[in-house]
Amino acid sequence: MLTVEDAQARVMAEVTPLGAEGVAFDQTFGRVLREDITAPIDAPAADNSAMDGYAVRAEDIAGVPARLRVIETIPAGHLATARVEPGRAMRIMTGAYVPDGADAVVQVELTDGGLEEVTIRQSVARGTNIRRRGEDMRAGDVVLRSGTRVGAAEIAMLAGVQQRVVQVGIRPTVAILSTGDELIEGDAAREPGKIVNTNGPLLAALVRDAGAIPRPLGIVRDTRDATIAALEAAATSDFILTSGGVSVGAFDFVKDALEALGAEEKFWRVAMKPGKPVVLSRLRNAVCFGLPGNPVSCFVSFHLFVAPALRKSAGQEGSLFPPAVRARLTAPLRAAADRPVYFRVRVTARDGELFAQPLATQGSGSLTSMIGANALAVVEAGTSAGAGADVPTLLIAPIW
Ligand code: AMP
Ligand code: MG
């Protein structure tokens, strides 16, 4: 059976980044930059004060206390109208440009705070409390790289360099089909034998989190014809996610229906627990993932295979896969299977070390075993890991 790593490589081979589109900079949170951004000018644009204090000539205050005449006050955002000549000083506020003639700023705490005349109690060297022109960035510097996902800091940078419209990756559309005769939507009345479709909303949220656009197409009944029709309708999307109907049950039609539509199967079944029956197939231009029906299998296989593909499709470069760390187990885990087991755990940081707390329930049908899970601890087939053991752990969500 295919290993998870080989399956991931096959997934990535099917995905090419979509094109780019121009978007207003403040609407790009969570999008992926598709152009390098360069600084148009030096920042800061001129030497400016890092403190509220007095702009002085360092040599004038080499001997202290020193008395200087205060000839001007420079608030932030205003320019001095004169030079600082020997024996003179200007009151200056944080961020204001350092006036010509001055080569240091003495913070107000080292003075008597005088308005007409000031007494400086401590000498400072030339350059003290001056933020240099271009210290943050120089004109022409690449300040943001193509392939980066935009967060708050990137938005601030785009604002700072006055990049009003930015090229970002087109977000892939992702059709979501929930197969199963047993399914009802969450707003329907309860019925014996039926269960609520939770994979649909689960996948829609995961898709959004991965930077793509979900197209929820509802429940598909367990017949070959209904499955074919639903896949046909989904094939205009960049990706198709189905859940359920990929095992060997008498009513599992996803593989059949894909074949009937002429889709090219890339793999079926991966050596992992949960999630073994996952299918990768190409249906015309759409990359189709047949995910298992069990909610937890669906969740785990999404993180391992689908999320990286969606990120790549949106243009993201670099860390596409869940990052692997080592974490110390707080309780033992045993992989009683012929495949590696991906246990849902909650990772926390304590005293600089990562700990992985296995969730109480690990059943693949159990919604509770996903709540609070921010990582998957990997235990190799047929092995155990005791409490305190350091295990490879894949982060699937922030750990705070
Ligand atoms: P299947 O692979 O179709 O046999 O489904 C495996 C298990 O997952 C069954 O117990 C299904 O009832 C359950 N299941 C399938 N689809 C969903 C869904 N959309 N929401 C919640 N549970 C599901
Ligand atoms: Mg089913």
CSV table of C-alpha atoms and ligand atoms in Angstrom, one decimal:
chain,number,residue,atom,x,y,z
A,1,MET,CA,0.0,0.0,0.0
A,2,LEU,CA,1.1,3.5,-0.7
A,3,THR,CA,2.8,5.4,2.1
A,4,VAL,CA,1.5,8.8,3.3
A,5,GLU,CA,4.6,10.5,1.9
A,6,ASP,CA,4.3,8.9,-1.5
A,7,ALA,CA,0.6,9.7,-1.6
A,8,GLN,CA,1.4,13.3,-0.8
A,9,ALA,CA,3.9,13.5,-3.6
A,10,ARG,CA,1.4,12.2,-6.1
A,11,VAL,CA,-1.1,14.7,-4.9
A,12,MET,CA,1.3,17.6,-5.3
A,13,ALA,CA,2.2,16.4,-8.8
A,14,GLU,CA,-1.4,16.9,-9.8
A,15,VAL,CA,-1.6,20.5,-8.7
A,16,THR,CA,-0.3,23.6,-10.5
A,17,PRO,CA,-0.9,27.1,-9.0
A,18,LEU,CA,-3.8,29.0,-10.5
A,19,GLY,CA,-3.3,32.5,-11.9
A,20,ALA,CA,-3.2,35.8,-10.1
A,21,GLU,CA,-5.7,38.7,-9.7
A,22,GLY,CA,-5.4,42.2,-8.4
A,23,VAL,CA,-7.0,42.8,-5.0
A,24,ALA,CA,-7.2,45.9,-2.8
A,25,PHE,CA,-4.3,45.5,-0.3
A,26,ASP,CA,-6.6,45.6,2.8
A,27,GLN,CA,-8.7,42.7,1.4
A,28,THR,CA,-5.8,40.3,1.1
A,29,PHE,CA,-5.8,38.8,4.6
A,30,GLY,CA,-5.3,35.1,4.2
A,31,ARG,CA,-4.6,35.4,0.5
A,32,VAL,CA,-1.2,34.5,-1.1
A,33,LEU,CA,1.0,37.1,-2.7
A,34,ARG,CA,1.9,36.4,-6.3
A,35,GLU,CA,4.3,39.3,-6.8
A,36,ASP,CA,7.4,40.5,-5.0
A,37,ILE,CA,6.8,43.8,-3.3
A,38,THR,CA,9.6,46.3,-3.2
A,39,ALA,CA,10.0,49.4,-1.1
A,40,PRO,CA,9.6,52.6,-3.2
A,41,ILE,CA,11.6,54.8,-0.9
A,42,ASP,CA,13.8,54.6,2.1
A,43,ALA,CA,12.1,54.1,5.4
A,44,PRO,CA,12.4,56.0,7.5
A,45,ALA,CA,12.7,58.7,4.8
A,46,ALA,CA,15.0,60.8,6.9
A,47,ASP,CA,17.0,60.5,10.2
A,48,ASN,CA,14.4,61.0,13.0
A,49,SER,CA,14.2,61.0,16.7
A,50,ALA,CA,13.7,57.8,18.7
A,51,MET,CA,12.8,59.7,21.9
A,52,ASP,CA,11.1,62.8,23.2
A,53,GLY,CA,14.0,65.1,24.1
A,54,TYR,CA,16.4,67.7,22.8
A,55,ALA,CA,18.2,67.7,19.4
A,56,VAL,CA,21.8,68.8,20.2
A,57,ARG,CA,25.4,68.8,18.9
A,58,ALA,CA,27.1,66.0,20.9
A,59,GLU,CA,30.2,68.1,21.3
A,60,ASP,CA,28.2,70.9,23.1
A,61,ILE,CA,27.3,68.5,25.9
A,62,ALA,CA,30.6,66.7,26.2
A,63,GLY,CA,31.0,68.5,29.6
A,64,VAL,CA,27.9,68.4,31.9
A,65,PRO,CA,25.9,69.9,33.2
A,66,ALA,CA,25.6,71.9,29.9
A,67,ARG,CA,23.2,74.8,29.3
A,68,LEU,CA,21.8,75.4,25.8
A,69,ARG,CA,19.4,77.8,24.4
A,70,VAL,CA,16.2,76.2,23.1
A,71,ILE,CA,15.4,77.8,19.8
A,72,GLU,CA,12.5,75.7,18.5
A,73,THR,CA,10.1,72.9,19.3
A,74,ILE,CA,9.6,70.2,16.6
A,75,PRO,CA,6.5,68.1,17.0
A,76,ALA,CA,6.2,64.7,15.1
A,77,GLY,CA,5.1,65.4,11.5
A,78,HIS,CA,6.6,69.0,11.4
A,79,LEU,CA,9.9,70.2,10.1
A,80,ALA,CA,12.4,72.4,11.9
A,81,THR,CA,12.8,75.9,10.3
A,82,ALA,CA,16.4,76.5,11.3
A,83,ARG,CA,19.8,74.8,12.0
A,84,VAL,CA,21.1,73.8,15.4
A,85,GLU,CA,24.1,76.1,15.8
A,86,PRO,CA,26.7,75.7,18.5
A,87,GLY,CA,25.3,76.3,22.0
A,88,ARG,CA,21.7,75.8,20.8
A,89,ALA,CA,19.2,72.9,21.1
A,90,MET,CA,15.6,72.2,19.8
A,91,ARG,CA,12.9,70.3,21.7
A,92,ILE,CA,12.1,67.3,19.6
A,93,MET,CA,9.3,64.7,19.7
A,94,THR,CA,9.6,61.0,18.8
A,95,GLY,CA,9.4,60.5,15.1
A,96,ALA,CA,10.2,64.2,14.1
A,97,TYR,CA,13.1,64.6,11.6
A,98,VAL,CA,16.4,65.5,13.3
A,99,PRO,CA,17.2,69.1,12.3
A,100,ASP,CA,20.3,70.0,10.4
A,101,GLY,CA,23.2,70.7,12.6
A,102,ALA,CA,22.1,68.3,15.4
A,103,ASP,CA,23.8,64.9,15.7
A,104,ALA,CA,22.2,63.4,18.8
A,105,VAL,CA,19.0,63.5,20.8
A,106,VAL,CA,19.1,63.7,24.6
A,107,GLN,CA,16.1,62.1,26.1
A,108,VAL,CA,14.0,64.5,28.2
A,109,GLU,CA,14.6,62.4,31.3
A,110,LEU,CA,18.3,63.5,31.3
A,111,THR,CA,17.4,67.2,31.3
A,112,ASP,CA,15.5,69.7,33.3
A,113,GLY,CA,12.9,69.9,30.5
A,114,GLY,CA,13.4,73.7,30.0
A,115,LEU,CA,11.5,75.6,27.4
A,116,GLU,CA,13.7,78.7,26.8
A,117,GLU,CA,16.9,77.2,28.1
A,118,VAL,CA,17.7,73.6,28.9
A,119,THR,CA,20.2,72.0,31.3
A,120,ILE,CA,21.5,68.7,30.1
A,121,ARG,CA,22.7,66.5,33.0
A,122,GLN,CA,24.3,63.7,31.0
A,123,SER,CA,26.5,63.5,27.9
A,124,VAL,CA,25.5,61.3,25.0
A,125,ALA,CA,27.5,60.2,22.0
A,126,ARG,CA,26.9,61.3,18.4
A,127,GLY,CA,24.0,59.4,16.8
A,128,THR,CA,22.3,58.6,20.1
A,129,ASN,CA,18.5,58.2,19.9
A,130,ILE,CA,18.5,58.8,16.1
A,131,ARG,CA,16.8,56.3,13.8
A,132,ARG,CA,18.7,56.4,10.6
A,133,ARG,CA,17.2,57.0,7.2
A,134,GLY,CA,16.7,53.6,5.5
A,135,GLU,CA,17.2,51.7,8.7
A,136,ASP,CA,13.9,49.8,8.2
A,137,MET,CA,14.1,49.4,4.4
A,138,ARG,CA,15.9,50.9,1.5
A,139,ALA,CA,14.3,51.9,-1.8
A,140,GLY,CA,14.3,48.8,-4.1
A,141,ASP,CA,14.5,46.3,-1.2
A,142,VAL,CA,12.2,43.3,-1.7
A,143,VAL,CA,10.1,43.6,1.5
A,144,LEU,CA,7.5,40.8,0.7
A,145,ARG,CA,8.1,37.7,-1.4
A,146,SER,CA,5.7,36.1,-3.9
A,147,GLY,CA,4.3,32.9,-2.4
A,148,THR,CA,3.8,34.4,1.1
A,149,ARG,CA,0.5,34.1,2.8
A,150,VAL,CA,-0.7,37.5,3.9
A,151,GLY,CA,-1.3,38.2,7.6
A,152,ALA,CA,-1.6,41.3,9.6
A,153,ALA,CA,2.1,42.2,9.4
A,154,GLU,CA,2.0,41.9,5.6
A,155,ILE,CA,-1.0,44.1,5.4
A,156,ALA,CA,0.8,46.7,7.5
A,157,MET,CA,3.8,46.5,5.1
A,158,LEU,CA,1.5,46.8,2.0
A,159,ALA,CA,0.0,49.9,3.6
A,160,GLY,CA,3.4,51.3,4.4
A,161,VAL,CA,4.8,51.0,0.9
A,162,GLN,CA,1.5,52.3,-0.5
A,163,GLN,CA,0.8,49.3,-2.6
A,164,ARG,CA,-2.9,49.8,-3.1
A,165,VAL,CA,-3.6,46.9,-5.3
A,166,VAL,CA,-1.7,43.6,-5.0
A,167,GLN,CA,-1.5,40.5,-7.2
A,168,VAL,CA,-2.7,37.6,-5.2
A,169,GLY,CA,-3.3,34.0,-6.1
A,170,ILE,CA,-6.8,33.1,-7.4
A,171,ARG,CA,-8.4,31.0,-4.8
A,172,PRO,CA,-9.3,27.5,-6.0
A,173,THR,CA,-13.0,26.5,-5.9
A,174,VAL,CA,-13.8,23.3,-4.1
A,175,ALA,CA,-17.0,21.4,-4.7
A,176,ILE,CA,-18.1,19.4,-1.6
A,177,LEU,CA,-20.3,16.3,-2.0
A,178,SER,CA,-21.5,14.3,1.0
A,179,THR,CA,-22.5,10.8,-0.1
A,180,GLY,CA,-24.7,8.6,2.0
A,181,ASP,CA,-28.4,7.5,2.1
A,182,GLU,CA,-28.2,7.8,5.9
A,183,LEU,CA,-27.5,11.6,5.7
A,184,ILE,CA,-29.9,14.4,6.5
A,185,GLU,CA,-28.9,18.1,6.6
A,186,GLY,CA,-28.6,19.8,10.0
A,187,ASP,CA,-31.9,21.7,9.6
A,188,ALA,CA,-34.0,18.6,8.9
A,189,ALA,CA,-36.1,16.8,11.5
A,190,ARG,CA,-34.4,13.9,13.2
A,191,GLU,CA,-35.3,10.5,11.8
A,192,PRO,CA,-34.6,6.9,12.9
A,193,GLY,CA,-31.6,5.5,10.9
A,194,LYS,CA,-30.5,8.9,9.7
A,195,ILE,CA,-27.5,11.0,10.9
A,196,VAL,CA,-26.7,14.6,10.3
A,197,ASN,CA,-24.3,15.5,7.5
A,198,THR,CA,-21.3,16.8,9.5
A,199,ASN,CA,-18.6,16.2,6.9
A,200,GLY,CA,-20.1,18.8,4.6
A,201,PRO,CA,-19.8,21.7,7.1
A,202,LEU,CA,-16.5,20.3,8.4
A,203,LEU,CA,-14.9,20.3,4.9
A,204,ALA,CA,-16.3,23.7,4.0
A,205,ALA,CA,-14.6,25.2,7.1
A,206,LEU,CA,-11.4,23.3,6.4
A,207,VAL,CA,-11.4,24.5,2.8
A,208,ARG,CA,-11.9,28.1,3.9
A,209,ASP,CA,-9.1,27.8,6.4
A,210,ALA,CA,-6.8,26.5,3.7
A,211,GLY,CA,-7.4,29.7,1.6
A,212,ALA,CA,-9.9,28.2,-0.9
A,213,ILE,CA,-13.6,28.7,-1.7
A,214,PRO,CA,-16.0,26.0,-0.7
A,215,ARG,CA,-18.9,25.1,-3.0
A,216,PRO,CA,-21.1,22.9,-0.8
A,217,LEU,CA,-23.2,20.8,-3.2
A,218,GLY,CA,-25.2,18.9,-0.5
A,219,ILE,CA,-26.0,15.2,0.0
A,220,VAL,CA,-25.7,12.6,-2.7
A,221,ARG,CA,-27.8,9.4,-2.5
A,222,ASP,CA,-26.0,6.1,-2.7
A,223,THR,CA,-26.8,5.1,-6.3
A,224,ARG,CA,-24.4,5.0,-9.2
A,225,ASP,CA,-26.5,7.4,-11.2
A,226,ALA,CA,-26.9,10.0,-8.5
A,227,THR,CA,-23.1,9.9,-7.8
A,228,ILE,CA,-22.3,10.3,-11.5
A,229,ALA,CA,-24.7,13.2,-11.8
A,230,ALA,CA,-23.3,14.9,-8.7
A,231,LEU,CA,-19.6,14.5,-9.9
A,232,GLU,CA,-20.6,15.8,-13.3
A,233,ALA,CA,-22.0,19.0,-11.7
A,234,ALA,CA,-18.9,19.3,-9.5
A,235,ALA,CA,-16.4,18.9,-12.3
A,236,THR,CA,-16.3,22.7,-13.2
A,237,SER,CA,-14.6,23.3,-9.8
A,238,ASP,CA,-10.9,23.2,-9.4
A,239,PHE,CA,-11.2,20.5,-6.8
A,240,ILE,CA,-13.8,18.0,-5.8
A,241,LEU,CA,-14.1,16.6,-2.4
A,242,THR,CA,-16.4,13.7,-1.8
A,243,SER,CA,-16.9,12.1,1.6
A,244,GLY,CA,-18.0,8.5,2.1
A,245,GLY,CA,-18.6,5.8,-0.5
A,246,VAL,CA,-15.0,4.9,-1.1
A,247,SER,CA,-14.7,1.7,0.8
A,248,VAL,CA,-15.8,-1.8,-0.3
A,249,GLY,CA,-19.4,-1.6,0.8
A,250,ALA,CA,-22.2,-2.6,-1.5
A,251,PHE,CA,-23.3,1.0,-1.8
A,252,ASP,CA,-19.9,2.7,-2.2
A,253,PHE,CA,-20.2,4.2,-5.7
A,254,VAL,CA,-17.6,7.0,-5.8
A,255,LYS,CA,-14.9,5.0,-7.6
A,256,ASP,CA,-17.3,3.5,-10.0
A,257,ALA,CA,-18.9,6.8,-10.9
A,258,LEU,CA,-15.5,8.4,-11.4
A,259,GLU,CA,-14.5,5.6,-13.7
A,260,ALA,CA,-17.8,5.9,-15.6
A,261,LEU,CA,-17.0,9.6,-16.2
A,262,GLY,CA,-13.6,8.7,-17.6
A,263,ALA,CA,-11.6,10.1,-14.6
A,264,GLU,CA,-8.0,8.9,-14.2
A,265,GLU,CA,-7.4,7.2,-10.8
A,266,LYS,CA,-4.1,8.2,-9.3
A,267,PHE,CA,-4.3,6.2,-6.1
A,268,TRP,CA,-6.7,4.4,-3.8
A,269,ARG,CA,-5.8,3.5,-0.3
A,270,VAL,CA,-3.0,4.8,1.7
A,271,ALA,CA,-1.2,3.1,4.6
A,272,MET,CA,-2.6,5.1,7.4
A,273,LYS,CA,-5.1,4.9,10.2
A,274,PRO,CA,-7.6,6.5,10.1
A,275,GLY,CA,-8.2,7.4,6.5
A,276,LYS,CA,-7.0,4.3,4.5
A,277,PRO,CA,-9.6,4.3,1.7
A,278,VAL,CA,-8.8,7.8,0.4
A,279,VAL,CA,-8.9,8.1,-3.4
A,280,LEU,CA,-7.1,10.6,-5.7
A,281,SER,CA,-8.4,11.0,-9.2
A,282,ARG,CA,-8.4,13.5,-12.0
A,283,LEU,CA,-11.8,14.3,-13.5
A,284,ARG,CA,-11.1,16.5,-16.5
A,285,ASN,CA,-9.5,19.7,-15.0
A,286,ALA,CA,-10.6,18.9,-11.5
A,287,VAL,CA,-8.5,17.2,-8.9
A,288,CYS,CA,-10.8,14.9,-7.1
A,289,PHE,CA,-10.3,13.5,-3.6
A,290,GLY,CA,-12.6,10.7,-2.5
A,291,LEU,CA,-12.3,11.1,1.3
A,292,PRO,CA,-13.6,8.4,3.7
A,293,GLY,CA,-17.0,8.9,5.4
A,294,ASN,CA,-15.9,8.6,9.0
A,295,PRO,CA,-15.6,12.2,10.2
A,296,VAL,CA,-12.2,11.8,11.8
A,297,SER,CA,-10.8,9.9,8.7
A,298,CYS,CA,-12.2,12.8,6.6
A,299,PHE,CA,-10.5,15.3,8.9
A,300,VAL,CA,-7.1,13.6,9.0
A,301,SER,CA,-7.0,12.9,5.3
A,302,PHE,CA,-7.9,16.5,4.6
A,303,HIS,CA,-5.0,17.8,6.6
A,304,LEU,CA,-2.5,15.4,5.1
A,305,PHE,CA,-3.5,15.6,1.4
A,306,VAL,CA,-6.1,18.2,0.6
A,307,ALA,CA,-4.9,21.3,2.6
A,308,PRO,CA,-1.4,21.2,1.1
A,309,ALA,CA,-2.9,20.9,-2.4
A,310,LEU,CA,-5.2,23.8,-1.9
A,311,ARG,CA,-2.3,26.0,-0.6
A,312,LYS,CA,-0.2,25.1,-3.6
A,313,SER,CA,-3.1,25.8,-5.9
A,314,ALA,CA,-3.5,29.3,-4.4
A,315,GLY,CA,0.2,30.0,-5.0
A,316,GLN,CA,1.6,29.4,-1.6
A,317,GLU,CA,5.3,28.4,-1.5
A,318,GLY,CA,7.3,26.9,1.3
A,319,SER,CA,5.6,25.2,4.2
A,320,LEU,CA,2.6,23.5,2.5
A,321,PHE,CA,2.4,20.4,4.7
A,322,PRO,CA,1.6,20.2,8.4
A,323,PRO,CA,4.9,21.0,10.1
A,324,ALA,CA,6.5,18.1,12.0
A,325,VAL,CA,7.7,18.7,15.5
A,326,ARG,CA,8.7,16.3,18.3
A,327,ALA,CA,6.4,16.4,21.3
A,328,ARG,CA,6.4,14.5,24.6
A,329,LEU,CA,3.4,12.2,25.1
A,330,THR,CA,1.4,12.8,28.4
A,331,ALA,CA,-0.2,9.3,28.1
A,332,PRO,CA,0.8,6.1,26.2
A,333,LEU,CA,-0.3,5.3,22.7
A,334,ARG,CA,-0.3,2.0,20.9
A,335,ALA,CA,-0.7,1.5,17.1
A,336,ALA,CA,-2.5,-1.8,17.1
A,337,ALA,CA,-2.7,-1.8,13.3
A,338,ASP,CA,-0.7,-2.8,10.2
A,339,ARG,CA,-0.4,0.9,9.3
A,340,PRO,CA,0.9,4.0,11.0
A,341,VAL,CA,-1.7,5.6,13.3
A,342,TYR,CA,-2.3,9.4,13.3
A,343,PHE,CA,-3.6,10.0,16.8
A,344,ARG,CA,-5.4,13.2,17.5
A,345,VAL,CA,-3.6,15.1,20.2
A,346,ARG,CA,-3.6,18.5,21.9
A,347,VAL,CA,-0.1,20.1,21.8
A,348,THR,CA,0.8,22.6,24.4
A,349,ALA,CA,4.1,24.4,25.2
A,350,ARG,CA,5.4,24.3,28.8
A,351,ASP,CA,8.8,25.6,29.9
A,352,GLY,CA,10.0,25.6,26.3
A,353,GLU,CA,8.9,22.1,25.6
A,354,LEU,CA,6.0,20.7,23.6
A,355,PHE,CA,3.7,18.2,25.2
A,356,ALA,CA,1.1,16.1,23.3
A,357,GLN,CA,-2.0,15.1,25.2
A,358,PRO,CA,-3.9,12.3,23.4
A,359,LEU,CA,-7.6,13.1,23.2
A,360,ALA,CA,-9.7,10.8,25.3
A,361,THR,CA,-11.7,9.2,22.4
A,362,GLN,CA,-9.8,8.1,19.3
A,363,GLY,CA,-12.6,6.4,17.4
A,364,SER,CA,-12.8,7.4,13.8
A,365,GLY,CA,-16.5,8.0,13.9
A,366,SER,CA,-16.2,10.3,17.0
A,367,LEU,CA,-16.7,14.0,16.6
A,368,THR,CA,-15.5,14.5,20.2
A,369,SER,CA,-12.1,13.2,19.2
A,370,MET,CA,-11.5,16.2,16.9
A,371,ILE,CA,-12.5,18.9,19.4
A,372,GLY,CA,-9.4,20.6,20.6
A,373,ALA,CA,-7.1,18.5,18.4
A,374,ASN,CA,-4.3,20.8,17.0
A,375,ALA,CA,-1.9,18.0,16.0
A,376,LEU,CA,-1.5,14.4,14.9
A,377,ALA,CA,0.9,12.2,16.8
A,378,VAL,CA,2.3,9.5,14.5
A,379,VAL,CA,2.9,6.1,15.9
A,380,GLU,CA,4.4,3.4,13.5
A,381,ALA,CA,2.5,0.2,12.8
A,382,GLY,CA,2.6,-2.3,15.6
A,383,THR,CA,4.6,-0.1,18.0
A,384,SER,CA,3.8,1.6,21.2
A,385,ALA,CA,5.0,4.9,22.7
A,386,GLY,CA,4.9,5.3,26.5
A,387,ALA,CA,4.0,8.4,28.5
A,388,GLY,CA,7.0,10.7,28.3
A,389,ALA,CA,8.1,9.4,24.9
A,390,ASP,CA,9.1,11.9,22.2
A,391,VAL,CA,7.0,11.3,19.2
A,392,PRO,CA,6.8,12.9,15.7
A,393,THR,CA,3.8,15.2,15.7
A,394,LEU,CA,2.2,17.1,12.8
A,395,LEU,CA,0.8,20.5,13.7
A,396,ILE,CA,-2.6,21.1,12.0
A,397,ALA,CA,-3.6,24.2,13.9
A,398,PRO,CA,-2.0,26.9,16.1
A,399,ILE,CA,-0.9,25.5,19.5
A,400,TRP,CA,-2.2,28.5,21.6
B,1,AMP,P1,-18.9,5.2,4.2
B,1,AMP,O1,-17.5,5.3,3.9
B,1,AMP,O2,-19.8,5.8,3.2
B,1,AMP,O3,-19.3,3.8,4.5
B,1,AMP,O4,-19.1,6.0,5.6
B,1,AMP,C1,-18.4,5.6,6.8
B,1,AMP,C2,-19.1,6.1,8.0
B,1,AMP,O5,-19.1,7.5,7.9
B,1,AMP,C3,-20.6,5.8,8.1
B,1,AMP,O6,-20.8,5.4,9.5
B,1,AMP,C4,-21.3,7.0,7.7
B,1,AMP,O7,-22.5,7.1,8.3
B,1,AMP,C5,-20.4,8.1,8.2
B,1,AMP,N1,-20.5,9.3,7.3
B,1,AMP,C6,-20.5,9.3,6.0
B,1,AMP,N2,-20.7,10.5,5.5
B,1,AMP,C7,-20.9,11.3,6.5
B,1,AMP,C8,-21.2,12.7,6.7
B,1,AMP,N3,-21.3,13.5,5.6
B,1,AMP,N4,-21.3,13.2,7.9
B,1,AMP,C9,-21.2,12.4,9.0
B,1,AMP,N5,-20.9,11.1,8.9
B,1,AMP,C10,-20.8,10.5,7.7
B,2,MG,MG,-21.6,5.7,2.7
